[in-house]
C-alpha cells in the first residue's frame, strides 16, 4: 500500500468533511445574526479573539442591546473565521501534495489548485460580508462560493473512492446530470437570496402564499441586486411585496428542481455504481421538502433552518458525486491503493 496516496486521501476526506461542516456553521452564523458580531476583519475590534475586545463588545452591546454585537455573537463569528482559516491551510497542504506527488497520485494537480483559488475568493467574500454590512449580493455570493468549494472538494474526494464501474450506457446521463446541477445552483442562489433578505416568512401558508396562488409582488424591488440590507436601491425600506416575490420564486422553482432531480435519481438507481448517491439525492430531496415546509409552519426554527441549508449542501455533494462517476462510464473507475506509480515523483 502506497503511504503517500493513503495520506493524501485521508487529507482530502478530512478537508471535505470540514468544508461541509463549515457550510452548515456558516448558516448558523447567518441565521443567528452573528455575521457582524465582530464588525471588523480579520480580527475582532483589532484583537485575535473576543477576549481582547471585551470592553468594545460591552460598549456596543450597551448602546444597542438587541443589535448585531454581543459576546456570544462575537465568538460565533470568530469561530467561523478560525475554521475557515484551518480549511485554507488544509487546502494548501492538498495542493502541495498534489504537485509534489502528482506522478504517484495519478491525477493532474489542476483541480486541487483551482480549489485553492476558489477558497481564497470565498475568504475575500467573507471579509466583504463584514465590510459591506451584510449586503445581500455579497452574502449570497459568499454562500455560492462556499457551495463551489464543497463541490470541488467533493470532486477531489469522489475520484478517490472505490465504486462499481459503470456500463458504457450510463454515459447517456451525463448531460442530464449537468443540467440538474445547473438547476440546483440556481435554486441555491434563490435560497441564499431568501435567507440574506430575511424573506423566509414572507409566505406563511402552503401551497398558496398569503391565501393566493399569485399574491401581490414586487419583482423589480425584490431582485434589485446592488442595494443595502433591508433597503431598495433608492434607499427606501424594502417592501413586503418585494420580500413576497423573493420567497415565491424560491418556493416555486423548488418544485422544478424536485421533479427534475427526483426523476433523474430514480432512473439512475438502476445502475449499480450510481445507486448510492442517487438514493442519497432522493432522500435529501424529501428532507428538503420537509424542512422547507417545517420552516414555514413553525416560523423558521433555528435547527430546522440550519438543516435546510445542510440539505442543500448534501444535494451538491450527491450531484457532484454522480457527475464524477458518470465521467468514468465505460472505463475502469478506480485505481487501487497498492497500484504501481504512474511516473516518478517531481521535486
Coordinates of C-alpha atoms in Angstrom, one line a residue:
X1 CA 0.0 0.0 0.0
X2 CA 1.4 3.4 -1.0
X3 CA 1.5 5.5 2.2
X4 CA 1.7 8.8 0.2
X5 CA -1.5 8.0 -1.6
X6 CA -3.2 6.9 1.6
X7 CA -2.2 10.1 3.4
X8 CA -3.4 12.2 0.5
X9 CA -6.8 10.5 0.5
X10 CA -7.1 10.9 4.3
X11 CA -6.2 14.6 4.0
X12 CA -8.8 15.1 1.2
X13 CA -11.6 13.3 3.0
X14 CA -10.9 15.3 6.2
X15 CA -10.8 18.6 4.4
X16 CA -14.0 17.7 2.5
X17 CA -15.7 16.9 5.9
X18 CA -14.6 20.2 7.3
X19 CA -15.9 22.0 4.3
X20 CA -19.3 20.5 4.8
X21 CA -19.3 21.4 8.5
X22 CA -18.2 24.9 7.8
X23 CA -21.0 25.5 5.4
X24 CA -23.5 24.4 8.0
X25 CA -21.8 26.5 10.6
X26 CA -21.9 29.4 8.2
X27 CA -25.6 29.0 8.0
X28 CA -25.8 29.1 11.8
X29 CA -23.8 32.3 11.8
X30 CA -26.2 33.9 9.3
X31 CA -29.4 32.6 11.0
X32 CA -28.3 33.8 14.5
X33 CA -27.5 37.3 13.0
X34 CA -23.9 36.8 14.1
X35 CA -22.3 38.0 10.8
X36 CA -21.5 41.4 12.4
X37 CA -20.7 40.0 15.8
X38 CA -17.2 41.4 15.2
X39 CA -17.8 44.3 12.8
X40 CA -14.2 44.5 11.5
X41 CA -12.0 41.9 9.8
X42 CA -9.9 39.8 10.2
X43 CA -9.8 40.4 13.9
X44 CA -12.5 41.4 16.5
X45 CA -12.1 45.1 17.2
X46 CA -8.5 44.6 16.3
X47 CA -7.9 41.6 18.6
X48 CA -7.3 38.0 17.7
X49 CA -10.1 36.8 19.9
X50 CA -13.2 38.4 21.5
X51 CA -11.3 38.1 24.9
X52 CA -9.2 41.0 23.8
X53 CA -12.2 43.1 22.8
X54 CA -14.5 42.7 25.9
X55 CA -14.6 46.4 26.5
X56 CA -15.6 47.3 22.9
X57 CA -18.1 44.5 22.7
X58 CA -19.7 45.6 26.0
X59 CA -19.9 49.2 24.9
X60 CA -21.5 48.2 21.5
X61 CA -24.0 45.9 23.3
X62 CA -24.8 48.5 25.9
X63 CA -25.5 51.1 23.1
X64 CA -27.7 48.6 21.2
X65 CA -28.8 45.7 23.5
X66 CA -30.6 43.9 20.6
X67 CA -28.1 44.9 17.9
X68 CA -25.6 42.9 15.9
X69 CA -22.8 42.8 18.6
X70 CA -22.8 40.7 21.7
X71 CA -20.1 38.4 23.3
X72 CA -21.9 35.2 22.1
X73 CA -22.3 36.5 18.6
X74 CA -18.6 37.6 18.5
X75 CA -17.5 34.1 19.5
X76 CA -19.8 32.5 16.9
X77 CA -18.4 34.8 14.2
X78 CA -14.7 34.3 15.2
X79 CA -15.0 30.5 15.5
X80 CA -16.3 30.5 11.9
X81 CA -13.3 32.6 10.8
X82 CA -10.9 30.3 12.7
X83 CA -12.4 27.2 11.0
X84 CA -12.2 29.0 7.6
X85 CA -8.5 29.6 8.2
X86 CA -7.9 26.0 9.1
X87 CA -9.7 25.0 5.9
X88 CA -7.5 27.2 3.8
X89 CA -4.3 25.7 5.4
X90 CA -5.6 22.2 4.7
X91 CA -6.3 23.0 1.1
X92 CA -2.7 24.5 0.8
X93 CA -1.5 21.1 2.0
X94 CA -3.6 19.3 -0.6
X95 CA -2.2 21.5 -3.3
X96 CA 1.4 20.8 -2.1
X97 CA 0.9 17.1 -2.2
X98 CA -1.0 17.2 -5.5
X99 CA 2.0 18.9 -7.1
X100 CA 4.8 17.1 -5.2
X101 CA 3.4 13.6 -5.7
X102 CA 1.5 14.1 -9.0
X103 CA 3.1 11.1 -10.6
X104 CA 2.2 8.7 -7.8
X105 CA -1.3 10.1 -7.3
X106 CA -2.1 9.7 -10.9
X107 CA -4.1 13.0 -11.2
X108 CA -3.3 16.4 -12.6
X109 CA -2.9 19.0 -9.8
X110 CA -5.1 21.4 -11.7
X111 CA -8.3 20.7 -9.7
X112 CA -6.5 21.0 -6.3
X113 CA -5.0 24.3 -7.5
X114 CA -8.4 25.6 -8.6
X115 CA -9.8 24.6 -5.2
X116 CA -7.2 26.9 -3.5
X117 CA -8.2 29.8 -5.8
X118 CA -11.9 29.3 -5.1
X119 CA -11.4 29.2 -1.3
X120 CA -9.3 32.4 -1.5
X121 CA -12.1 34.1 -3.3
X122 CA -14.5 32.6 -0.7
X123 CA -12.4 34.2 2.0
X124 CA -12.5 37.6 0.3
X125 CA -16.3 37.5 0.1
X126 CA -16.3 36.6 3.8
X127 CA -14.3 39.8 4.5
X128 CA -16.6 41.8 2.2
X129 CA -19.7 40.4 4.0
X130 CA -18.5 42.2 7.1
X131 CA -17.1 45.4 5.5
X132 CA -20.2 45.8 3.3
X133 CA -22.5 45.3 6.3
X134 CA -24.3 42.1 5.2
X135 CA -25.1 43.5 1.7
X136 CA -27.4 40.7 0.3
X137 CA -25.5 40.2 -3.0
X138 CA -22.2 39.8 -1.1
X139 CA -23.6 37.4 1.4
X140 CA -25.3 35.4 -1.3
X141 CA -22.0 35.2 -3.3
X142 CA -20.3 34.1 -0.1
X143 CA -22.8 31.2 0.1
X144 CA -22.4 30.3 -3.5
X145 CA -18.6 30.2 -3.3
X146 CA -18.9 28.1 -0.2
X147 CA -21.0 25.6 -2.2
X148 CA -18.5 25.8 -5.0
X149 CA -15.7 24.9 -2.6
X150 CA -17.7 22.0 -1.4
X151 CA -18.3 20.9 -5.0
X152 CA -14.6 20.9 -5.9
X153 CA -13.7 19.2 -2.6
X154 CA -16.4 16.6 -3.4
X155 CA -14.9 16.1 -6.8
X156 CA -11.4 15.6 -5.3
X157 CA -12.8 13.1 -2.7
X158 CA -15.2 11.2 -5.1
X159 CA -12.4 10.3 -7.5
X160 CA -10.5 8.7 -4.6
X161 CA -13.4 6.4 -3.5
X162 CA -13.9 2.9 -4.9
X163 CA -17.2 2.1 -6.6
X164 CA -18.7 -0.3 -9.1
X165 CA -17.5 0.6 -12.6
X166 CA -20.3 1.9 -14.8
X167 CA -21.5 0.5 -18.1
X168 CA -20.9 2.5 -21.2
X169 CA -24.7 3.1 -21.4
X170 CA -24.6 5.2 -18.3
X171 CA -22.9 7.9 -20.2
X172 CA -26.3 9.0 -21.5
X173 CA -27.0 10.6 -18.1
X174 CA -24.0 13.0 -18.2
X175 CA -25.8 15.8 -19.9
X176 CA -28.9 15.3 -17.8
X177 CA -26.9 15.4 -14.6
X178 CA -25.1 18.6 -15.7
X179 CA -28.5 20.2 -16.4
X180 CA -29.6 19.1 -12.9
X181 CA -26.5 20.7 -11.3
X182 CA -27.3 23.9 -13.2
X183 CA -30.8 23.9 -11.8
X184 CA -29.5 23.2 -8.3
X185 CA -27.1 26.1 -8.5
X186 CA -30.0 28.4 -9.5
X187 CA -32.1 27.1 -6.6
X188 CA -29.3 27.5 -4.1
X189 CA -28.8 31.1 -5.3
X190 CA -32.5 31.8 -4.9
X191 CA -32.5 30.2 -1.4
X192 CA -29.5 32.3 -0.4
X193 CA -31.3 35.4 -1.6
X194 CA -34.3 34.4 0.6
X195 CA -32.0 34.0 3.6
X196 CA -29.9 37.1 3.1
X197 CA -33.0 39.2 2.7
X198 CA -34.8 37.6 5.6
X199 CA -37.8 36.7 3.4
X200 CA -38.3 33.1 4.7
X201 CA -41.5 34.1 6.5
X202 CA -43.0 36.3 3.7
X203 CA -45.5 33.4 2.9
X204 CA -46.8 31.7 6.0
X205 CA -49.2 29.3 4.2
X206 CA -48.8 26.4 1.7
X207 CA -49.2 25.6 -1.1
X208 CA -50.6 29.1 -1.6
X209 CA -48.9 32.3 -0.5
X210 CA -50.9 34.7 1.6
X211 CA -54.1 32.8 0.6
X212 CA -53.4 33.3 -3.2
X213 CA -51.6 31.5 -5.9
X214 CA -50.3 34.8 -7.2
X215 CA -50.1 37.3 -4.3
X216 CA -49.2 40.9 -4.9
X217 CA -45.4 41.0 -5.6
X218 CA -42.7 43.5 -6.5
X219 CA -40.1 41.5 -8.6
X220 CA -38.1 44.6 -9.5
X221 CA -37.6 45.6 -5.9
X222 CA -37.0 42.0 -4.7
X223 CA -34.4 41.2 -7.3
X224 CA -32.6 44.6 -7.4
X225 CA -29.1 43.4 -6.9
X226 CA -26.9 46.3 -5.8
X227 CA -28.5 47.6 -2.6
X228 CA -28.0 47.5 1.2
X229 CA -29.7 45.1 3.5
X230 CA -33.4 45.9 4.1
X231 CA -33.4 48.7 1.5
X232 CA -34.2 49.3 -2.1
X233 CA -31.6 50.9 -4.4
X234 CA -33.3 54.3 -3.8
X235 CA -32.6 53.9 -0.1
X236 CA -36.3 53.3 0.8
X237 CA -37.1 50.3 3.1
X238 CA -37.8 47.1 1.1
X239 CA -41.5 46.4 0.9
X240 CA -43.4 43.3 1.9
X241 CA -44.3 42.9 -1.8
X242 CA -40.6 42.6 -2.7
X243 CA -40.0 40.0 0.1
X244 CA -43.0 38.1 -1.1
X245 CA -41.6 38.0 -4.6
X246 CA -38.3 36.6 -3.3
X247 CA -39.9 33.9 -1.3
X248 CA -42.5 33.0 -4.0
X249 CA -39.8 32.4 -6.7
X250 CA -37.7 30.2 -4.5
X251 CA -40.6 28.2 -3.4
X252 CA -42.0 27.5 -6.9
X253 CA -38.6 26.9 -8.5
X254 CA -38.1 24.3 -5.8
X255 CA -40.8 22.2 -7.5
X256 CA -39.0 22.3 -10.8
X257 CA -35.7 21.1 -9.1
X258 CA -37.6 18.5 -7.1
X259 CA -39.3 16.9 -10.1
X260 CA -36.2 17.0 -12.3
X261 CA -33.6 15.7 -9.9
X262 CA -36.1 13.2 -8.3
X263 CA -37.0 11.7 -11.7
X264 CA -33.3 11.6 -12.7
X265 CA -32.2 9.9 -9.5
X266 CA -35.0 7.3 -9.8
X267 CA -33.8 6.4 -13.3
X268 CA -30.1 6.3 -12.3
X269 CA -30.7 4.0 -9.4
X270 CA -30.9 1.1 -11.9
X271 CA -27.1 1.5 -12.4
X272 CA -25.3 -0.2 -9.5
X273 CA -22.4 2.3 -9.5
X274 CA -24.9 5.2 -9.2
X275 CA -27.3 3.6 -6.7
X276 CA -25.8 5.0 -3.5
X277 CA -25.5 8.7 -4.4
X278 CA -28.8 8.6 -6.4
X279 CA -30.6 7.2 -3.3
X280 CA -29.0 9.9 -1.2
X281 CA -30.3 12.5 -3.6
X282 CA -33.8 11.2 -3.3
X283 CA -33.6 11.1 0.5
X284 CA -32.3 14.7 0.6
X285 CA -34.9 16.0 -1.8
X286 CA -37.6 14.6 0.6
X287 CA -35.8 16.1 3.5
X288 CA -35.6 19.5 1.9
X289 CA -39.3 19.4 1.2
X290 CA -40.0 18.5 4.8
X291 CA -37.6 21.1 6.4
X292 CA -38.8 23.8 4.0
X293 CA -42.4 23.2 5.0
X294 CA -41.5 23.0 8.7
X295 CA -39.7 26.3 8.4
X296 CA -42.9 27.9 7.2
X297 CA -45.3 26.3 9.6
X298 CA -43.1 26.7 12.7
X299 CA -41.9 30.1 11.8
X300 CA -38.3 29.4 10.9
X301 CA -36.9 27.5 14.0
X302 CA -33.1 27.7 14.0
X303 CA -32.3 24.0 13.9
X304 CA -34.6 23.3 11.0
X305 CA -33.3 26.3 9.1
X306 CA -29.7 25.1 9.6
X307 CA -30.7 21.6 8.4
X308 CA -32.4 23.1 5.4
X309 CA -29.1 24.7 4.4
X310 CA -27.3 21.5 5.2
X311 CA -29.7 19.6 2.9
X312 CA -28.7 22.0 0.0
X313 CA -25.1 21.2 0.7
X314 CA -25.9 17.5 0.7
X315 CA -27.6 17.8 -2.7
X316 CA -24.4 19.4 -4.1
X317 CA -22.4 16.5 -2.6
X318 CA -24.7 13.9 -4.2
X319 CA -25.0 15.7 -7.6
X320 CA -21.2 16.2 -8.0
X321 CA -20.5 12.6 -6.9
X322 CA -22.9 11.3 -9.6
X323 CA -21.3 13.6 -12.2
X324 CA -17.8 12.3 -11.3
X325 CA -18.9 8.7 -11.6
X326 CA -20.7 9.4 -14.8
X327 CA -17.5 10.8 -16.2
X328 CA -15.9 7.3 -15.9
X329 CA -18.7 5.5 -17.7
X330 CA -17.4 2.7 -19.8
X331 CA -13.9 2.6 -18.3
X332 CA -12.2 1.5 -15.0
X333 CA -13.3 3.8 -12.3
X334 CA -10.8 3.3 -9.5
X335 CA -7.0 2.8 -9.2
X336 CA -6.2 0.6 -6.2
X337 CA -4.1 2.0 -3.3
X338 CA -1.3 -0.5 -3.9
X339 CA -1.1 0.2 -7.7
X340 CA 2.3 1.0 -9.2
X341 CA 3.3 4.6 -9.5
X342 CA 2.4 6.0 -12.9
X343 CA 5.5 8.2 -13.0
X344 CA 8.4 9.3 -10.9
X345 CA 7.7 11.9 -8.3
X346 CA 8.5 15.5 -9.2
X347 CA 10.6 17.6 -6.8

